[in-house]
XYZ file of C-alpha atoms in Angstrom:
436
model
C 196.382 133.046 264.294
C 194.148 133.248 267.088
C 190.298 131.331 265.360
C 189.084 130.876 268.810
C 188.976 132.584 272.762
C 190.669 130.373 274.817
C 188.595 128.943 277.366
C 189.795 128.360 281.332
C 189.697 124.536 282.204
C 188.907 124.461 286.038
C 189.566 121.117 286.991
C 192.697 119.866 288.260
C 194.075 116.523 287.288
C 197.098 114.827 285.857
C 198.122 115.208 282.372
C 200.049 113.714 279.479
C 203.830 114.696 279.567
C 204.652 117.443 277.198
C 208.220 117.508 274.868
C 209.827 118.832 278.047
C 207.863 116.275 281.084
C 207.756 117.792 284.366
C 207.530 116.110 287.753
C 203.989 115.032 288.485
C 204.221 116.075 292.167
C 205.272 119.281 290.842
C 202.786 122.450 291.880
C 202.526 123.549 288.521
C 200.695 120.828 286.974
C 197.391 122.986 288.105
C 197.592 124.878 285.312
C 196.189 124.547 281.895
C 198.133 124.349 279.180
C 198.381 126.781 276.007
C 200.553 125.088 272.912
C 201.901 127.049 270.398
C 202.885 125.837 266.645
C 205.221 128.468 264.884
C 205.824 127.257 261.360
C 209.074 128.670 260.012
C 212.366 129.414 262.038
C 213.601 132.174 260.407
C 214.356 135.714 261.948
C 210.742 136.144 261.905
C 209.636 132.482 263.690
C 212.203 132.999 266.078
C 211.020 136.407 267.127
C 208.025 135.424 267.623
C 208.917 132.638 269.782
C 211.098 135.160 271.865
C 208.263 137.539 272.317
C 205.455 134.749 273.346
C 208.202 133.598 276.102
C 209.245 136.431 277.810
C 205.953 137.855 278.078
C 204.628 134.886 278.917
C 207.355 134.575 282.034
C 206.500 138.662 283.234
C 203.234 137.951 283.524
C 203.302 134.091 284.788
C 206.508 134.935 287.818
C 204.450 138.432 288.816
C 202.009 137.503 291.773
C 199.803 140.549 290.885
C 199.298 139.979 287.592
C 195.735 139.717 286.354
C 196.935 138.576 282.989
C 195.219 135.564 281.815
C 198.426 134.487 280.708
C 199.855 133.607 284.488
C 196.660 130.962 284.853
C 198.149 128.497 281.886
C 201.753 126.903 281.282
C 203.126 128.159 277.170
C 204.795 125.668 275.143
C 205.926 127.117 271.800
C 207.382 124.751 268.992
C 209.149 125.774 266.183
C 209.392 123.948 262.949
C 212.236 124.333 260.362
C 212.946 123.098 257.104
C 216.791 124.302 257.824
C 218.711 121.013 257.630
C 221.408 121.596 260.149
C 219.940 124.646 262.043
C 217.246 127.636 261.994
C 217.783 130.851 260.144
C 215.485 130.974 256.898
C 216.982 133.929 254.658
C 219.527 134.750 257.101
C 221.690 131.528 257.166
C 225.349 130.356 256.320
C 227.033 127.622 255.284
C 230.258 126.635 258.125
C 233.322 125.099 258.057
C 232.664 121.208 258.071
C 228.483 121.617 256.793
C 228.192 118.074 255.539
C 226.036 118.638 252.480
C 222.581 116.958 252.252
C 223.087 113.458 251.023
C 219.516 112.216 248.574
C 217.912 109.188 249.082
C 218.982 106.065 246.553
C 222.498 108.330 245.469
C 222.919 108.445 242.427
C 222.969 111.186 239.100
C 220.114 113.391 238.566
C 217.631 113.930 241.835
C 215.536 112.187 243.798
C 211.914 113.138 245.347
C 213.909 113.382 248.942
C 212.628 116.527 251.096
C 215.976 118.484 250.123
C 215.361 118.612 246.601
C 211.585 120.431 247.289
C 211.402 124.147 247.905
C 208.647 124.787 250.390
C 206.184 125.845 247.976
C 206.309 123.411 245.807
C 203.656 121.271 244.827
C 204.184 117.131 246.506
C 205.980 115.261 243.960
C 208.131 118.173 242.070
C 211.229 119.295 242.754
C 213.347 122.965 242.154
C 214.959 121.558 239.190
C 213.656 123.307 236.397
C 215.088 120.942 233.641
C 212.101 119.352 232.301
C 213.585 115.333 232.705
C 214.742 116.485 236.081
C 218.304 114.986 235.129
C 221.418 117.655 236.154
C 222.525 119.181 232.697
C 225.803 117.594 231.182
C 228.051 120.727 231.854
C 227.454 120.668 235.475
C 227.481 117.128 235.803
C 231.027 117.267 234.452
C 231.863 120.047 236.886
C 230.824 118.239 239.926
C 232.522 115.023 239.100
C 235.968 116.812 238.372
C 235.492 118.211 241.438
C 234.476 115.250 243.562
C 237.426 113.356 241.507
C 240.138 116.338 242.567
C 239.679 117.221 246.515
C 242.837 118.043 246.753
C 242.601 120.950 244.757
C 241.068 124.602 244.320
C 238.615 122.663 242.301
C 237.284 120.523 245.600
C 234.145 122.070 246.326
C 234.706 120.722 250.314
C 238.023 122.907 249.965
C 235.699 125.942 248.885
C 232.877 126.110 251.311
C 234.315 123.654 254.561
C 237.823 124.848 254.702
C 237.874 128.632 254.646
C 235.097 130.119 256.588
C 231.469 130.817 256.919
C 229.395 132.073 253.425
C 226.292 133.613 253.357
C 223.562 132.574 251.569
C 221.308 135.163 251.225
C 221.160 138.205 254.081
C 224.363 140.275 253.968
C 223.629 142.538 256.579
C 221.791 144.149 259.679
C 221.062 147.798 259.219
C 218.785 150.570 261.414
C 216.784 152.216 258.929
C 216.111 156.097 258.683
C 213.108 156.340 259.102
C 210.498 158.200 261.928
C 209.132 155.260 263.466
C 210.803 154.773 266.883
C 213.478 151.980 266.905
C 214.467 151.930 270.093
C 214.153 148.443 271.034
C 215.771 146.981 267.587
C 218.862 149.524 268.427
C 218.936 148.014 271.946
C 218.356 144.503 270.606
C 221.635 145.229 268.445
C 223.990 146.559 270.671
C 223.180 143.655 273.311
C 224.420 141.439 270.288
C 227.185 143.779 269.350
C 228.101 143.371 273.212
C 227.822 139.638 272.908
C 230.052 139.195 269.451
C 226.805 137.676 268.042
C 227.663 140.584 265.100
C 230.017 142.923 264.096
C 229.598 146.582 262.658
C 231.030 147.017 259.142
C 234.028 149.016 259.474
C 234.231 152.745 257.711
C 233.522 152.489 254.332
C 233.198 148.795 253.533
C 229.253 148.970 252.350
C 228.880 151.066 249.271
C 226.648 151.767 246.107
C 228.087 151.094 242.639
C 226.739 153.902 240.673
C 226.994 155.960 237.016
C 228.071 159.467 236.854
C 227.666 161.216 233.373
C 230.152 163.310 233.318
C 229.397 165.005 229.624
C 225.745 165.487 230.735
C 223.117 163.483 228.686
C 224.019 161.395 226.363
C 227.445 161.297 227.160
C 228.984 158.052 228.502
C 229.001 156.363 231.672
C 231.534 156.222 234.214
C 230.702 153.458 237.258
C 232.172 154.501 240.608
C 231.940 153.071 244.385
C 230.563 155.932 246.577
C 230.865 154.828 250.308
C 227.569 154.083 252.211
C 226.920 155.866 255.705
C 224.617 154.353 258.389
C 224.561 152.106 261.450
C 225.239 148.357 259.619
C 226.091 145.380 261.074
C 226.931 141.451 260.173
C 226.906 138.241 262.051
C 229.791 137.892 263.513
C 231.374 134.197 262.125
C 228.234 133.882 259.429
C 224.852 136.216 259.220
C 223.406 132.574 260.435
C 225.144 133.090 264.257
C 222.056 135.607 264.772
C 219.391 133.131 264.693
C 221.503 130.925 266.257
C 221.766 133.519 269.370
C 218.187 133.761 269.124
C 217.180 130.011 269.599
C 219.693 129.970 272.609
C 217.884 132.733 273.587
C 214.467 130.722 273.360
C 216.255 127.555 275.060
C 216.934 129.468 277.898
C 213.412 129.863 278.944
C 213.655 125.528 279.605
C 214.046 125.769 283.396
C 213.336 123.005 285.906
C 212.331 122.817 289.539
C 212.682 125.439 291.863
C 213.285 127.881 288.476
C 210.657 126.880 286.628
C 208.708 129.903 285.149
C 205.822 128.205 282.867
C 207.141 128.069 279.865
C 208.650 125.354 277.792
C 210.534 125.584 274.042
C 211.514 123.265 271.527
C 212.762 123.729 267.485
C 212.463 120.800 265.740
C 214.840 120.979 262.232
C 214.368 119.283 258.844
C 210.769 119.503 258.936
C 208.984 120.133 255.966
C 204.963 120.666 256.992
C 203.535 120.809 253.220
C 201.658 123.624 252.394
C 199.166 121.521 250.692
C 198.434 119.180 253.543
C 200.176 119.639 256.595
C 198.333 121.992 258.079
C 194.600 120.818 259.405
C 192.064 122.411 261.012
C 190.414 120.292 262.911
C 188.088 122.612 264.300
C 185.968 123.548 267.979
C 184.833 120.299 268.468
C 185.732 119.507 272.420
C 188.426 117.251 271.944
C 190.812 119.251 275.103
C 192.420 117.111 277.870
C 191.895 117.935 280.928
C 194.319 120.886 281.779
C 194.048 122.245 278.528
C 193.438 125.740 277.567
C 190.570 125.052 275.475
C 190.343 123.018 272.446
C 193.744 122.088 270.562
C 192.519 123.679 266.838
C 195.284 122.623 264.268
C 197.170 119.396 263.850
C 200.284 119.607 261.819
C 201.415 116.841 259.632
C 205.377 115.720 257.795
C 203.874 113.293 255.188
C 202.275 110.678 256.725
C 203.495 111.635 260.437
C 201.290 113.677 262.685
C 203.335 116.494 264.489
C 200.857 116.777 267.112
C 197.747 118.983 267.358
C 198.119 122.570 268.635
C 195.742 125.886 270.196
C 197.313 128.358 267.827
C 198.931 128.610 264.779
C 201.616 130.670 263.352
C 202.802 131.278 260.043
C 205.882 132.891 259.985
C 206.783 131.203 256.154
C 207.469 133.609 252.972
C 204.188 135.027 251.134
C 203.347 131.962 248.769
C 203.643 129.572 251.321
C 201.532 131.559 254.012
C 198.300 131.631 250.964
C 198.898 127.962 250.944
C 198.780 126.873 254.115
C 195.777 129.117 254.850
C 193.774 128.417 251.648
C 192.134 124.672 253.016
C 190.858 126.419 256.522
C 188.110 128.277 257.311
C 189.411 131.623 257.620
C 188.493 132.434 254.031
C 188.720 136.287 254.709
C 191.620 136.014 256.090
C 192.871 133.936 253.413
C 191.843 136.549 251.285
C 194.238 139.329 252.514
C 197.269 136.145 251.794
C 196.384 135.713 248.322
C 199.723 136.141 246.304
C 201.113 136.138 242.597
C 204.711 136.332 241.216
C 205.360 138.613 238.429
C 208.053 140.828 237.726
C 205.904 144.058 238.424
C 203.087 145.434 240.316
C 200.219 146.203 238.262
C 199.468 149.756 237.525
C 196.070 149.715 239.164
C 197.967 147.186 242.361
C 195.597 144.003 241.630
C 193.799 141.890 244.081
C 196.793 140.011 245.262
C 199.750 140.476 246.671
C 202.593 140.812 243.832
C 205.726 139.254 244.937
C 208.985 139.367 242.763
C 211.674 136.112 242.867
C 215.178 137.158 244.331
C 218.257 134.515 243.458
C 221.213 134.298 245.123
C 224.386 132.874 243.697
C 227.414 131.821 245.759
C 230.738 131.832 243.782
C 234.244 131.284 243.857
C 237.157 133.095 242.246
C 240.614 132.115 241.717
C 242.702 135.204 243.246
C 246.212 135.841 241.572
C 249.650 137.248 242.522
C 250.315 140.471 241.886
C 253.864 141.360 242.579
C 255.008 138.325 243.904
C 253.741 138.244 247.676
C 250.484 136.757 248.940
C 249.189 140.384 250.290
C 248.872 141.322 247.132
C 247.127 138.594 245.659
C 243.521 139.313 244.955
C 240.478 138.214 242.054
C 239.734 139.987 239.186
C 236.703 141.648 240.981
C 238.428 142.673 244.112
C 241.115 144.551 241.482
C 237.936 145.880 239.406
C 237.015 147.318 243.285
C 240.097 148.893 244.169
C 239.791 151.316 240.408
C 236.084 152.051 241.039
C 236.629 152.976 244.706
C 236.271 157.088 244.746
C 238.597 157.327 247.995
C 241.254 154.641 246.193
C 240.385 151.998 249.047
C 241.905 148.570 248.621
C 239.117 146.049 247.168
C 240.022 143.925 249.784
C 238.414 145.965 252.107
C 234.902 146.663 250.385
C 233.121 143.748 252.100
C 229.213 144.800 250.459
C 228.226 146.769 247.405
C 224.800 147.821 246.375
C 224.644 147.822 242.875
C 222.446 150.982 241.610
C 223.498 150.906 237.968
C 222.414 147.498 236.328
C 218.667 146.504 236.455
C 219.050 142.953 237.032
C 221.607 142.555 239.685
C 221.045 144.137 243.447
C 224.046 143.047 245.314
C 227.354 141.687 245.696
C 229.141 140.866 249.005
C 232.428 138.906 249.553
C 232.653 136.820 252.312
C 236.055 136.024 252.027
C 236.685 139.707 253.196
C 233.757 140.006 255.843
C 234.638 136.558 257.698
C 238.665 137.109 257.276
C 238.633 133.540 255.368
C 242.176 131.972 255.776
C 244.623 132.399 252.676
C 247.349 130.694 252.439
C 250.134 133.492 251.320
C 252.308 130.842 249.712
C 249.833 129.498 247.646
C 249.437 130.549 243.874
C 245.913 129.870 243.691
C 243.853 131.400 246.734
C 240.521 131.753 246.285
C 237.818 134.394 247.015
C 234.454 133.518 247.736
C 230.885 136.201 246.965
C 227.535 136.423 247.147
C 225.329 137.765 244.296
């Protein structure tokens, strides 16, 4: 969000070393400097970040350019809550993810960053058992499992030694629509070049539907009906996309002789609070020398300062964005932010924005032999699959359905078939892992 016009320092002199220093005798240090705060380092934060670079470097390398942008150095950070790496709604879990270990160990949870959404108020957590304790049943679970590693039950077997599961995002998909597209096709098949994704083979994506076949009133019959369209999926986990991007951003970190004005940094397992983490701290003439006018917002983890910044970008999920923007100035702005979850719009749309709560469930199911050899081994669902395929596919290969005919459910995607997860065909108790 840009509050202010940025305003051309003149005067020439040295300045404090940024996250990436550069040589003082270095010619660049002329320029002013324009810092950049992106808050959120999912497809959308990283996109941003991408787009600020590169047209920061056309403009900054050209000698003709009259674009204000070639008279100041960019540096862009990007802050993540994403433990291990970026990717927001499109992330995975990998072979060998430790998992996030809470402060003081122990049952029941702690007030540790990991156990806060981002919109949650300081001091709660997601739990939504009111003493905050883990309910018996699971409690139970996770000890047999921690107590068993050897076995199907070991939840390290499930998630670190098969392959990649998605967490959320299933897929990549060009849209039918009018609006030109050009640059998100090209975008796609640089990555499709690159083995950054992968296009779903021929009817592997389809809609889980009812036919009456009596008419009305006559009973239901569910059936897969294949799905046609241009879809794709990261290639080794939907989270090697935003992975690609931040190398892409990295890239733009050149030294010397190569240097092109720009700098970037991520910074991971950061949580800036939306109640207080975000300051404005105004037009008050508080710039170094050097600096592209005054630095407006200072971001804060807790009780750590994160550093003070020109411009601000949200790039965090609806709630989070009214937040963070509700304790500045930009009150009209704010107002355009304002959000409230419910399960429906209302009928005459309301003064907010209405936004409805999507869960996603990762789960494991215990395939079994059918016949005797291991190629034939599959889960109950993958077998429920196969009869409901119109075409009489295999199950197996049905990697995403879009379910159409139950009100509460939207979609179920296996990873075990989309990331070819190693199964063991001697073993009598393979295991398939989905999405919901």
């Amino acid at each position: 969000i840009r509050a202010t016009k940025a305003c051309t320092k003149t005067a020439a002199s040295s300045y404090s070393s940024s996250s990436l220093a550069m040589n003082e005798n270095d010619h660049h240090h002329e320029k002013s400097k324009l810092s950049i705060a992106i808050l959120g380092g999912g497809i959308a934060g990283l996109s941003c970040a991408s787009r600020l670079l590169t047209q920061h470097k056309k403009s900054y390398v050209d000698p003709s350019s009259s674009s204000s942008s070639s008279r100041y150095e960019l540096e862009v950070t990007v802050f993540d809550t994403g433990r291990l790496r970026p990717g927001g709604r499109c992330s995975s879990r990998l072979p060998g993810d430790a998992p996030a270990v809470a402060k003081g160990g122990g049952g029941g949870t702690s007030n540790h960053r990991n156990d806060r959404r981002a919109c949650d108020n300081e001091g709660t957590t997601s739990n939504n058992n009111g003493d905050g304790e883990i309910p018996d049943n699971i409690r139970r679970a996770l000890a047999g499992a921690a107590n068993d590693a050897g076995t199907n039950a070991s939840r390290d077997r499930i998630v670190n030694g098969m392959g990649p599961v998605d967490h959320a995002a299933q897929m990549v998909s060009i849209p039918d629509i009018d609006s030109p597209l050009d640059e998100f096709r090209s975008q796609l098949q640089e990555w499709l070049e690159e083995g950054v994704v992968e296009s779903f083979p021929e009817d592997s994506v389809c809609e889980l539907i009812d036919e009456n076949e009596g008419g009305e009133g006559s009973s239901r019959e569910s059936k897969l009906q294949p799905l046609e369209g241009e879809m794709y999926y990261g290639k080794g986990g939907m989270g090697n996309i935003p992975i690609a991007m931040r190398e892409h951003c990295l890239s733009f970190n050149q030294f010397g002789d190569n240097y092109t004005g720009q700098s970037f940094r991520i910074l991971q397992d950061v949580w800036v609070s939306p109640s207080n983490g975000v300051k404005y701290i105004g037009n008050h003439d508080d710039a170094n020398e050097g600096d592209e006018g005054a630095r407006l917002w200072e971001l804060r983890a807790g009780k750590k300062s994160l550093g003070k910044y020109h411009r601000l970008v949200i790039a965090h999920n609806g709630k989070c964005a009214d937040r963070i923007m509700s304790r500045t100035p930009a009150r009209a702005f704010h107002s355009l932010l304002r959000t409230r979850f419910a399960p429906y719009v209302p009928r005459w749309g309301g003064r907010e924005m209405t936004l409805n709560s999507i869960y996603s469930l990762a789960f494991a199911v215990k395939s079994k032999k059918d016949g005797g050899g291991g190629d034939d081994a599959c889960s109950p669902i993958v077998d429920a699959l196969s009869k409901l395929s119109s075409s009489s596919q295999n199950g197996k290969n049905i990697y995403t359905v879009m379910i159409k005919n139950e009100p509460s459910l939207r979609l179920l995607s296996c990873n075990t078939s989309k990331h070819h997860h190693e199964q063991n065909p001697n073993s009598d108790s393979n295991i398939e892992v989905f999405t919901l």
